[in-house]
Amino acid sequence: MPVRLLPETTANRIAAGEVVERPAAVAKELVENALDAGATRIAVALEGGGIERILVEDDGAGMGPADLELSVERHATSKLPEEAMLFRIASLGFRGEALPSIGAVSRLLLTSRRRDGDAHSLAVEGGRKGPVLPAAGAPGTRVEMQDLFYAVPARRKFLKTARSEAEAAVEAVRRLALAWPEVAFRMTVDGREVLSLPGQRREARIHALLGADFAAAALPVAGEGAGATLSGLLAQPAYTRATGTEQHLVVNRRPVRDPVLRTALRVATRDLIAAGRHPVAALFLDLPPEAVDVNVHPMKTELRFREEAAVRGLMISALRRALATGAGEAVPTPGLTQYRPAAGGARGAWPGWRPR
Ligand SMILES: Nc1ncnc2c1ncn2[C@@H]1O[C@H](COP(=O)(O)OP(=O)(O)OP(=O)(O)O)[C@@H](O)[C@H]1O
Ligand SMILES: [Mg+2]
């Protein structure tokens, strides 16, 4: 068969496969965009497992009509003003792929307004872009995705039940909320509130998301070296989980599942934790953006550290120090247990909130 160039919509659907394999990825990309836009409040509403509908609203910088029009084009981004920045990325996004990918495989409606301008909207359906139209809306951006994979039914077959897709999406937002405590988050699943978090200090956010039992068992972690700073909380070795899902690793405000960091956590704790059990931790690593390459994984959940050995060493020694000081200290730090997990709490966190 002859070689031929693929039609643009086909090419976009193929590329979309890397970015949006399931609703959780859509929720993650849209919330990341809101965070990059400097939002102080983000609301996420999910329906039908996020397959029927995902709505993300933010009070961030917004877009004017020209930016709105470009934002859904492949490789269009405001986050890399010069090429050299590819090696010192300070934003969550940088590829200019999320919106075009989502728009290629769903029905997408964007409404955006800059503080000093009017609101405009733009629809993309199965990769076909409509006109930019005047609209009504508060400053910030509202992105509504409907009918995920309607344009590629084959991909729908790979999705799990609505319930487990919704769980994965909540988990993705929860991980971002942990990394951005100063931002207020609200999330509903089929109208039921699953997250309601005011902007708060990091420790309060960790306790709200990981719960009072974790707070009572948590040991402070702190370390510095090779230009990097590590901080956060590690549970005492008696407090473990059957899986590694409650290992929260945040690098330069990005939640990651990086194998280098996970291995360091396992090595530092393995002599104290029963075989088959997993440590629980919320750890934050901050290092100069040029010391880490985030452009190595399609979902950006793994990284490449320029000085991998130094980062591993920093992790292991800081965690061991935390465990050594915490040894025998079974009494929770006063004040840490009074935080309640998010469920049901913090209703007053949304004074100006009006659902649309
Ligand atoms: N919620 C938002 N508020 C303001 N601007 C936004 C928002 N969402 C997207 N944009 C604009 O649209 C552009 C394209 O977004 P998109 O997510 O596709 O790419 P990106 O964030 O630049 O990179 P990545 O593909 O890595 O996410 C962004 O660079 C940004 O300028
Ligand atoms: Mg993005």
mmCIF file of C-alpha atoms in Angstrom, residues 22-232:
data_model
loop_
_atom_site.group_PDB
_atom_site.id
_atom_site.type_symbol
_atom_site.label_atom_id
_atom_site.label_comp_id
_atom_site.label_asym_id
_atom_site.label_seq_id
_atom_site.Cartn_x
_atom_site.Cartn_y
_atom_site.Cartn_z
ATOM 1 C CA ARG A 22 -10.100 8.079 30.111
ATOM 2 C CA PRO A 23 -12.251 10.716 31.844
ATOM 3 C CA ALA A 24 -9.718 11.122 34.662
ATOM 4 C CA ALA A 25 -7.206 12.399 32.120
ATOM 5 C CA VAL A 26 -9.700 15.006 30.877
ATOM 6 C CA ALA A 27 -10.391 16.181 34.435
ATOM 7 C CA LYS A 28 -6.656 16.353 35.125
ATOM 8 C CA GLU A 29 -5.855 18.353 31.985
ATOM 9 C CA LEU A 30 -8.699 20.830 32.524
ATOM 10 C CA VAL A 31 -7.854 21.397 36.186
ATOM 11 C CA GLU A 32 -4.176 21.829 35.290
ATOM 12 C CA ASN A 33 -5.160 24.518 32.789
ATOM 13 C CA ALA A 34 -7.183 26.287 35.483
ATOM 14 C CA LEU A 35 -4.201 26.158 37.855
ATOM 15 C CA ASP A 36 -1.854 27.486 35.177
ATOM 16 C CA ALA A 37 -4.329 30.347 34.631
ATOM 17 C CA GLY A 38 -3.836 31.373 38.253
ATOM 18 C CA ALA A 39 -7.286 30.329 39.493
ATOM 19 C CA THR A 40 -8.046 30.732 43.179
ATOM 20 C CA ARG A 41 -11.172 28.567 42.929
ATOM 21 C CA ILE A 42 -11.854 25.579 40.750
ATOM 22 C CA ALA A 43 -15.112 23.692 40.491
ATOM 23 C CA VAL A 44 -15.403 20.326 38.814
ATOM 24 C CA ALA A 45 -18.693 18.585 38.037
ATOM 25 C CA LEU A 46 -18.725 15.064 36.704
ATOM 26 C CA GLU A 47 -21.666 13.153 35.308
ATOM 27 C CA GLY A 48 -22.026 9.615 34.062
ATOM 28 C CA GLY A 49 -18.499 8.656 35.102
ATOM 29 C CA GLY A 50 -17.147 11.695 33.313
ATOM 30 C CA ILE A 51 -18.043 10.019 30.045
ATOM 31 C CA GLU A 52 -21.289 11.968 29.704
ATOM 32 C CA ARG A 53 -20.041 15.266 31.056
ATOM 33 C CA ILE A 54 -17.112 16.967 32.761
ATOM 34 C CA LEU A 55 -17.407 20.633 33.624
ATOM 35 C CA VAL A 56 -14.485 22.650 34.986
ATOM 36 C CA GLU A 57 -14.919 26.280 35.972
ATOM 37 C CA ASP A 58 -12.208 28.604 37.189
ATOM 38 C CA ASP A 59 -11.745 32.224 38.173
ATOM 39 C CA GLY A 60 -8.345 32.461 36.500
ATOM 40 C CA ALA A 61 -6.954 34.868 33.899
ATOM 41 C CA GLY A 62 -9.371 33.861 31.132
ATOM 42 C CA MET A 63 -8.819 34.228 27.393
ATOM 43 C CA GLY A 64 -9.715 36.900 24.899
ATOM 44 C CA PRO A 65 -11.404 35.855 21.612
ATOM 45 C CA ALA A 66 -8.156 35.448 19.641
ATOM 46 C CA ASP A 67 -6.528 33.275 22.301
ATOM 47 C CA LEU A 68 -9.715 31.269 22.654
ATOM 48 C CA GLU A 69 -9.706 30.544 18.947
ATOM 49 C CA LEU A 70 -6.082 29.383 19.031
ATOM 50 C CA SER A 71 -6.317 27.422 22.267
ATOM 51 C CA VAL A 72 -7.968 24.415 20.615
ATOM 52 C CA GLU A 73 -5.391 24.169 17.835
ATOM 53 C CA ARG A 74 -2.735 21.510 18.133
ATOM 54 C CA HIS A 75 0.639 22.786 19.390
ATOM 55 C CA ALA A 76 -0.846 26.122 20.430
ATOM 56 C CA THR A 77 0.261 27.209 23.893
ATOM 57 C CA SER A 78 0.861 30.419 25.806
ATOM 58 C CA LYS A 79 3.238 28.667 28.168
ATOM 59 C CA LEU A 80 6.416 28.433 26.102
ATOM 60 C CA PRO A 81 7.133 31.989 24.986
ATOM 61 C CA GLU A 82 10.581 30.854 23.849
ATOM 62 C CA GLU A 83 11.980 27.485 22.929
ATOM 63 C CA ALA A 84 14.719 27.502 25.560
ATOM 64 C CA MET A 85 11.981 27.265 28.186
ATOM 65 C CA LEU A 86 11.320 23.678 27.218
ATOM 66 C CA PHE A 87 14.175 22.791 29.519
ATOM 67 C CA ARG A 88 12.959 24.829 32.468
ATOM 68 C CA ILE A 89 9.225 24.322 32.564
ATOM 69 C CA ALA A 90 7.466 26.129 35.377
ATOM 70 C CA SER A 91 3.843 25.496 34.345
ATOM 71 C CA LEU A 92 1.829 22.290 34.401
ATOM 72 C CA GLY A 93 1.096 22.505 30.676
ATOM 73 C CA PHE A 94 3.530 23.207 27.860
ATOM 74 C CA ARG A 95 2.620 20.988 24.872
ATOM 75 C CA GLY A 96 -0.494 22.729 23.580
ATOM 76 C CA GLU A 97 -2.141 19.343 23.170
ATOM 77 C CA ALA A 98 -4.770 18.939 25.861
ATOM 78 C CA LEU A 99 -7.647 21.001 24.470
ATOM 79 C CA PRO A 100 -7.238 19.888 20.822
ATOM 80 C CA SER A 101 -7.002 16.271 21.986
ATOM 81 C CA ILE A 102 -10.138 16.494 24.107
ATOM 82 C CA GLY A 103 -11.913 18.379 21.326
ATOM 83 C CA ALA A 104 -10.974 15.662 18.830
ATOM 84 C CA VAL A 105 -12.823 12.933 20.730
ATOM 85 C CA SER A 106 -15.756 14.703 22.426
ATOM 86 C CA ARG A 107 -18.059 17.724 22.276
ATOM 87 C CA LEU A 108 -16.245 20.604 23.890
ATOM 88 C CA LEU A 109 -17.620 24.015 24.782
ATOM 89 C CA LEU A 110 -15.301 26.709 26.082
ATOM 90 C CA THR A 111 -16.472 29.993 27.531
ATOM 91 C CA SER A 112 -13.869 32.445 28.691
ATOM 92 C CA ARG A 113 -13.582 36.022 29.807
ATOM 93 C CA ARG A 114 -10.588 38.100 30.771
ATOM 94 C CA ARG A 115 -11.040 40.456 33.668
ATOM 95 C CA ASP A 116 -10.855 43.445 31.316
ATOM 96 C CA GLY A 117 -12.933 42.028 28.477
ATOM 97 C CA ASP A 118 -16.144 40.340 27.392
ATOM 98 C CA ALA A 119 -16.993 36.660 27.450
ATOM 99 C CA HIS A 120 -16.745 34.525 24.304
ATOM 100 C CA SER A 121 -17.477 30.925 23.595
ATOM 101 C CA LEU A 122 -16.201 28.326 21.171
ATOM 102 C CA ALA A 123 -17.435 24.815 20.442
ATOM 103 C CA VAL A 124 -15.407 21.910 19.075
ATOM 104 C CA GLU A 125 -17.146 18.677 18.119
ATOM 105 C CA GLY A 126 -15.183 15.627 17.113
ATOM 106 C CA GLY A 127 -12.330 17.908 16.022
ATOM 107 C CA ARG A 128 -14.537 20.340 14.077
ATOM 108 C CA LYS A 129 -14.191 23.848 15.380
ATOM 109 C CA GLY A 130 -17.083 26.285 15.378
ATOM 110 C CA PRO A 131 -16.932 30.102 15.345
ATOM 111 C CA VAL A 132 -15.962 32.242 18.342
ATOM 112 C CA LEU A 133 -19.186 33.858 19.546
ATOM 113 C CA PRO A 134 -20.045 36.500 22.130
ATOM 114 C CA ALA A 135 -21.290 34.887 25.331
ATOM 115 C CA ALA A 136 -22.158 35.616 28.925
ATOM 116 C CA GLY A 137 -19.989 34.585 31.831
ATOM 117 C CA ALA A 138 -17.945 35.677 34.808
ATOM 118 C CA PRO A 139 -14.205 36.412 34.481
ATOM 119 C CA GLY A 140 -12.368 33.131 34.160
ATOM 120 C CA THR A 141 -12.936 30.048 32.077
ATOM 121 C CA ARG A 142 -15.600 27.387 31.865
ATOM 122 C CA VAL A 143 -14.858 24.219 29.927
ATOM 123 C CA GLU A 144 -17.598 21.715 29.363
ATOM 124 C CA MET A 145 -16.844 18.361 27.809
ATOM 125 C CA GLN A 146 -19.657 16.047 26.779
ATOM 126 C CA ASP A 147 -19.892 12.576 25.265
ATOM 127 C CA LEU A 148 -16.312 11.467 25.582
ATOM 128 C CA PHE A 149 -15.230 9.211 22.712
ATOM 129 C CA TYR A 150 -18.563 9.620 20.896
ATOM 130 C CA ALA A 151 -16.434 10.198 17.820
ATOM 131 C CA VAL A 152 -14.319 7.076 18.469
ATOM 132 C CA PRO A 153 -16.728 4.437 19.783
ATOM 133 C CA ALA A 154 -13.990 1.792 19.710
ATOM 134 C CA ARG A 155 -12.215 3.609 22.507
ATOM 135 C CA ARG A 156 -15.333 3.661 24.675
ATOM 136 C CA LYS A 157 -15.143 -0.103 24.950
ATOM 137 C CA PHE A 158 -11.920 0.210 26.944
ATOM 138 C CA LEU A 159 -13.542 2.284 29.659
ATOM 139 C CA LYS A 160 -14.510 0.713 32.962
ATOM 140 C CA THR A 161 -17.840 1.211 34.752
ATOM 141 C CA ALA A 162 -19.051 4.782 35.271
ATOM 142 C CA ARG A 163 -18.343 4.293 38.945
ATOM 143 C CA SER A 164 -14.701 3.383 38.579
ATOM 144 C CA GLU A 165 -14.107 6.051 35.940
ATOM 145 C CA ALA A 166 -15.595 8.611 38.352
ATOM 146 C CA GLU A 167 -13.372 7.325 41.165
ATOM 147 C CA ALA A 168 -10.275 7.699 39.008
ATOM 148 C CA ALA A 169 -11.297 11.244 38.075
ATOM 149 C CA VAL A 170 -11.882 12.220 41.706
ATOM 150 C CA GLU A 171 -8.482 10.751 42.538
ATOM 151 C CA ALA A 172 -6.813 12.823 39.809
ATOM 152 C CA VAL A 173 -8.403 16.029 41.131
ATOM 153 C CA ARG A 174 -7.613 15.058 44.719
ATOM 154 C CA ARG A 175 -3.924 14.693 43.843
ATOM 155 C CA LEU A 176 -3.861 18.117 42.203
ATOM 156 C CA ALA A 177 -5.690 19.607 45.200
ATOM 157 C CA LEU A 178 -2.973 18.245 47.464
ATOM 158 C CA ALA A 179 -0.311 19.949 45.368
ATOM 159 C CA TRP A 180 -2.196 23.303 45.306
ATOM 160 C CA PRO A 181 -3.503 23.893 48.852
ATOM 161 C CA GLU A 182 -3.950 27.650 48.404
ATOM 162 C CA VAL A 183 -6.572 27.033 45.714
ATOM 163 C CA ALA A 184 -10.167 26.258 46.732
ATOM 164 C CA PHE A 185 -11.603 23.135 45.119
ATOM 165 C CA ARG A 186 -15.118 21.853 44.836
ATOM 166 C CA MET A 187 -16.054 18.667 43.039
ATOM 167 C CA THR A 188 -19.368 16.922 42.503
ATOM 168 C CA VAL A 189 -20.103 13.527 41.031
ATOM 169 C CA ASP A 190 -23.653 13.225 39.674
ATOM 170 C CA GLY A 191 -24.605 16.181 41.849
ATOM 171 C CA ARG A 192 -23.116 14.731 45.031
ATOM 172 C CA GLU A 193 -20.323 16.779 46.607
ATOM 173 C CA VAL A 194 -17.134 14.741 46.961
ATOM 174 C CA LEU A 195 -14.598 17.514 47.603
ATOM 175 C CA SER A 196 -15.084 20.872 49.239
ATOM 176 C CA LEU A 197 -11.835 22.495 50.200
ATOM 177 C CA PRO A 198 -11.215 26.143 51.034
ATOM 178 C CA GLY A 199 -7.860 27.661 50.117
ATOM 179 C CA GLN A 200 -5.693 26.620 53.036
ATOM 180 C CA ARG A 201 -2.183 25.948 54.285
ATOM 181 C CA ARG A 202 -0.428 22.867 53.053
ATOM 182 C CA GLU A 203 -0.592 20.948 56.302
ATOM 183 C CA ALA A 204 -4.306 21.596 56.660
ATOM 184 C CA ARG A 205 -4.856 20.431 53.066
ATOM 185 C CA ILE A 206 -2.888 17.219 53.646
ATOM 186 C CA HIS A 207 -4.944 16.472 56.725
ATOM 187 C CA ALA A 208 -8.206 17.273 54.955
ATOM 188 C CA LEU A 209 -7.354 14.904 52.108
ATOM 189 C CA LEU A 210 -5.544 12.089 53.901
ATOM 190 C CA GLY A 211 -7.695 12.101 57.033
ATOM 191 C CA ALA A 212 -7.339 12.346 60.784
ATOM 192 C CA ASP A 213 -5.713 8.931 61.209
ATOM 193 C CA PHE A 214 -2.913 9.905 58.897
ATOM 194 C CA ALA A 215 -2.547 13.267 60.646
ATOM 195 C CA ALA A 216 -2.197 11.481 63.980
ATOM 196 C CA ALA A 217 0.478 9.154 62.607
ATOM 197 C CA ALA A 218 2.386 11.708 60.521
ATOM 198 C CA LEU A 219 6.028 12.560 61.033
ATOM 199 C CA PRO A 220 7.455 15.736 59.515
ATOM 200 C CA VAL A 221 9.990 15.217 56.743
ATOM 201 C CA ALA A 222 12.564 17.858 55.827
ATOM 202 C CA GLY A 223 15.750 17.769 53.819
ATOM 203 C CA GLU A 224 17.859 19.806 51.468
ATOM 204 C CA GLY A 225 20.626 19.042 49.046
ATOM 205 C CA ALA A 226 21.830 19.403 45.459
ATOM 206 C CA GLY A 227 19.652 22.487 45.021
ATOM 207 C CA ALA A 228 16.493 20.569 45.987
ATOM 208 C CA THR A 229 14.231 20.850 49.014
ATOM 209 C CA LEU A 230 12.097 18.022 50.339
ATOM 210 C CA SER A 231 9.278 18.552 52.812
ATOM 211 C CA GLY A 232 6.033 16.916 53.820
#
